[in-house]
PDB file of C-alpha atoms in Angstrom:
ATOM      1  CA  MET A   1      93.601  85.345 165.725  1.00 49.00           C
ATOM      2  CA  ARG A   2      90.336  87.105 164.865  1.00 50.00           C
ATOM      3  CA  ARG A   3      86.791  85.667 165.120  1.00 51.00           C
ATOM      4  CA  THR A   4      84.357  86.446 162.380  1.00 51.00           C
ATOM      5  CA  GLY A   5      81.089  84.421 162.792  1.00 59.00           C
ATOM      6  CA  ARG A   6      82.280  80.814 163.070  1.00 65.00           C
ATOM      7  CA  THR A   7      85.382  81.332 161.234  1.00 71.00           C
ATOM      8  CA  MET A   8      88.731  81.682 162.637  1.00 74.00           C
ATOM      9  CA  TRP A   9      91.710  83.090 160.758  1.00 75.00           C
ATOM     10  CA  THR A  10      95.074  84.004 161.375  1.00 79.00           C
ATOM     11  CA  CYS A  11      96.504  87.460 160.415  1.00 77.00           C
ATOM     12  CA  HIS A  12     100.102  88.981 159.944  1.00 80.00           C
ATOM     13  CA  VAL A  13     100.695  92.684 160.806  1.00 78.00           C
ATOM     14  CA  THR A  14     104.028  94.471 161.071  1.00 78.00           C
ATOM     15  CA  PHE A  15     104.421  97.902 162.769  1.00 75.00           C
ATOM     16  CA  SER A  16     107.300 100.156 162.217  1.00 74.00           C
ATOM     17  CA  ILE A  17     109.170 101.410 165.546  1.00 71.00           C
ATOM     18  CA  GLY A  18     110.766 104.756 166.309  1.00 65.00           C
ATOM     19  CA  GLY A  19     109.182 107.842 165.114  1.00 60.00           C
ATOM     20  CA  PRO A  20     107.254 110.285 165.431  1.00 60.00           C
ATOM     21  CA  PHE A  21     105.653 108.662 162.364  1.00 62.00           C
ATOM     22  CA  ALA A  22     104.568 105.107 162.869  1.00 66.00           C
ATOM     23  CA  VAL A  23     103.157 102.761 160.151  1.00 71.00           C
ATOM     24  CA  GLU A  24     101.274  99.505 160.273  1.00 74.00           C
ATOM     25  CA  VAL A  25     100.856  97.226 157.468  1.00 76.00           C
ATOM     26  CA  TRP A  26      98.340  94.156 157.552  1.00 75.00           C
ATOM     27  CA  GLN A  27      98.144  91.098 155.538  1.00 78.00           C
ATOM     28  CA  ALA A  28      95.344  91.018 152.986  1.00 76.00           C
ATOM     29  CA  ILE A  29      93.286  87.786 153.526  1.00 79.00           C
ATOM     30  CA  PRO A  30      90.641  86.832 150.964  1.00 79.00           C
ATOM     31  CA  GLY A  31      87.153  86.236 152.076  1.00 78.00           C
ATOM     32  CA  THR A  32      87.666  88.048 155.234  1.00 78.00           C
ATOM     33  CA  PRO A  33      86.937  91.634 156.215  1.00 72.00           C
ATOM     34  CA  LEU A  34      90.943  91.910 155.434  1.00 76.00           C
ATOM     35  CA  ALA A  35      90.585  91.129 152.082  1.00 78.00           C
ATOM     36  CA  THR A  36      92.638  93.032 149.517  1.00 73.00           C
ATOM     37  CA  PRO A  37      90.647  96.315 148.204  1.00 63.00           C
ATOM     38  CA  GLU A  38      90.279  95.866 144.472  1.00 65.00           C
ATOM     39  CA  ALA A  39      93.399  96.991 142.691  1.00 59.00           C
ATOM     40  CA  GLY A  40      95.231  97.101 145.855  1.00 59.00           C
ATOM     41  CA  ARG A  41      98.481  95.355 147.427  1.00 62.00           C
ATOM     42  CA  LEU A  42      97.788  95.624 151.367  1.00 66.00           C
ATOM     43  CA  HIS A  43      95.106  96.028 153.354  1.00 71.00           C
ATOM     44  CA  HIS A  44      95.299  99.165 154.977  1.00 78.00           C
ATOM     45  CA  ILE A  45      97.987 101.656 156.439  1.00 81.00           C
ATOM     46  CA  GLY A  46      97.390 102.994 160.058  1.00 81.00           C
ATOM     47  CA  TYR A  47      98.970 106.077 161.821  1.00 82.00           C
ATOM     48  CA  TRP A  48      98.555 107.581 165.409  1.00 83.00           C
ATOM     49  CA  THR A  49      96.435 110.555 165.869  1.00 87.00           C
ATOM     50  CA  ALA A  50      95.901 112.847 169.053  1.00 87.00           C
ATOM     51  CA  ASP A  51      92.460 113.872 168.130  1.00 91.00           C
ATOM     52  CA  HIS A  52      90.586 110.873 166.645  1.00 89.00           C
ATOM     53  CA  ALA A  53      87.071 112.521 166.178  1.00 90.00           C
ATOM     54  CA  ALA A  54      88.883 115.546 164.429  1.00 93.00           C
ATOM     55  CA  GLU A  55      90.718 113.179 161.968  1.00 91.00           C
ATOM     56  CA  LYS A  56      87.685 111.318 161.254  1.00 90.00           C
ATOM     57  CA  GLU A  57      85.998 114.316 160.262  1.00 91.00           C
ATOM     58  CA  ARG A  58      88.709 115.486 158.209  1.00 92.00           C
ATOM     59  CA  LEU A  59      89.092 112.233 156.377  1.00 90.00           C
ATOM     60  CA  GLY A  60      85.260 112.401 155.540  1.00 88.00           C
ATOM     61  CA  ALA A  61      85.725 116.252 154.102  1.00 92.00           C
ATOM     62  CA  LEU A  62      88.600 114.830 151.964  1.00 90.00           C
ATOM     63  CA  GLY A  63      86.153 112.198 150.447  1.00 87.00           C
ATOM     64  CA  HIS A  64      87.373 109.288 152.384  1.00 87.00           C
ATOM     65  CA  GLN A  65      84.285 106.777 152.612  1.00 86.00           C
ATOM     66  CA  PRO A  66      84.038 104.561 155.749  1.00 87.00           C
ATOM     67  CA  PHE A  67      85.121 100.888 154.833  1.00 84.00           C
ATOM     68  CA  LEU A  68      84.984  99.469 158.330  1.00 82.00           C
ATOM     69  CA  SER A  69      84.229 101.378 161.515  1.00 81.00           C
ATOM     70  CA  SER A  70      83.022 100.629 165.165  1.00 80.00           C
ATOM     71  CA  ASP A  71      82.526 103.348 167.622  1.00 77.00           C
ATOM     72  CA  PRO A  72      84.016 104.802 169.601  1.00 75.00           C
ATOM     73  CA  THR A  73      87.522 104.670 167.744  1.00 74.00           C
ATOM     74  CA  LEU A  74      87.609 102.278 164.893  1.00 80.00           C
ATOM     75  CA  LEU A  75      87.468 103.688 161.452  1.00 84.00           C
ATOM     76  CA  ILE A  76      89.231 102.239 158.401  1.00 86.00           C
ATOM     77  CA  ALA A  77      88.530 104.838 155.424  1.00 87.00           C
ATOM     78  CA  ARG A  78      88.904 104.232 151.785  1.00 83.00           C
ATOM     79  CA  ARG A  79      90.710 107.051 150.034  1.00 77.00           C
ATOM     80  CA  PRO A  80      90.024 107.958 146.615  1.00 70.00           C
ATOM     81  CA  GLY A  81      92.272 105.367 144.553  1.00 69.00           C
ATOM     82  CA  ASN A  82      91.142 102.485 146.856  1.00 74.00           C
ATOM     83  CA  LEU A  83      93.979 102.931 149.594  1.00 78.00           C
ATOM     84  CA  LEU A  84      92.375 102.254 152.839  1.00 83.00           C
ATOM     85  CA  VAL A  85      93.760 104.203 155.930  1.00 86.00           C
ATOM     86  CA  GLU A  86      93.117 103.997 159.775  1.00 88.00           C
ATOM     87  CA  PRO A  87      93.760 106.916 162.307  1.00 88.00           C
ATOM     88  CA  CYS A  88      94.686 105.172 165.495  1.00 85.00           C
ATOM     89  CA  ASP A  89      93.654 106.996 168.749  1.00 86.00           C
ATOM     90  CA  LEU A  90      96.718 108.109 170.815  1.00 84.00           C
ATOM     91  CA  GLN A  91      94.059 108.841 173.519  1.00 84.00           C
ATOM     92  CA  ARG A  92      92.428 105.718 174.120  1.00 84.00           C
ATOM     93  CA  ASP A  93      94.106 102.735 175.818  1.00 82.00           C
ATOM     94  CA  GLN A  94      94.028  99.555 173.883  1.00 78.00           C
ATOM     95  CA  PRO A  95      95.982  96.895 176.093  1.00 79.00           C
ATOM     96  CA  TYR A  96      96.824  94.517 173.242  1.00 74.00           C
ATOM     97  CA  LEU A  97      98.446  97.313 171.322  1.00 75.00           C
ATOM     98  CA  ARG A  98     100.622  98.479 174.438  1.00 78.00           C
ATOM     99  CA  ASP A  99     103.839  97.698 172.757  1.00 76.00           C
ATOM    100  CA  LEU A 100     102.948  99.867 169.814  1.00 74.00           C
ATOM    101  CA  TYR A 101     102.235 103.179 171.200  1.00 77.00           C
ATOM    102  CA  PRO A 102     104.956 105.911 171.114  1.00 77.00           C
ATOM    103  CA  PRO A 103     107.331 105.515 174.069  1.00 79.00           C
ATOM    104  CA  ASP A 104     106.084 108.861 175.498  1.00 82.00           C
ATOM    105  CA  SER A 105     102.350 107.652 175.569  1.00 83.00           C
ATOM    106  CA  PRO A 106     100.996 106.747 179.057  1.00 85.00           C
ATOM    107  CA  PHE A 107      99.660 103.396 177.418  1.00 84.00           C
ATOM    108  CA  ALA A 108     103.073 102.420 176.297  1.00 83.00           C
ATOM    109  CA  GLY A 109     104.564  99.292 177.701  1.00 82.00           C
ATOM    110  CA  GLU A 110     104.244  95.538 177.556  1.00 79.00           C
ATOM    111  CA  PRO A 111     100.990  94.223 175.968  1.00 71.00           C
ATOM    112  CA  ILE A 112      98.309  92.864 177.913  1.00 68.00           C
ATOM    113  CA  LEU A 113      96.663  89.996 176.596  1.00 63.00           C
ATOM    114  CA  PRO A 114      93.921  87.856 177.839  1.00 62.00           C
ATOM    115  CA  GLY A 115      94.868  85.184 180.303  1.00 61.00           C
ATOM    116  CA  ARG A 116      97.873  87.327 181.168  1.00 54.00           C
ATOM    117  CA  PRO A 117      98.094  89.407 184.313  1.00 57.00           C
ATOM    118  CA  ALA A 118      98.361  93.012 183.721  1.00 54.00           C
TER     119      ALA A 118
END
């Protein structure tokens, strides 16, 4: 569940397992920040990066425009052709995503969710 202003909505997401390349695919939800981009079929594709700052610069140099961002590490960028991509920072602990980190990451393990002990 995500909260946007006063509206609550449910979103479905799937992640690949294995590696080293991992993919996440998010359900598009009309009328929300996860609405399908024009001429698109999915909201965005996420991938792990070891140097998030350098990857943000690289995407900018390739002409990818920021679509949704929040410092320090959220960036969803629009590629030419309207595909959205999200570099995911391997160096930042995101407790709610612990079960999605590659197995050799120091952050891998059971997710830590609100109301559940670490």
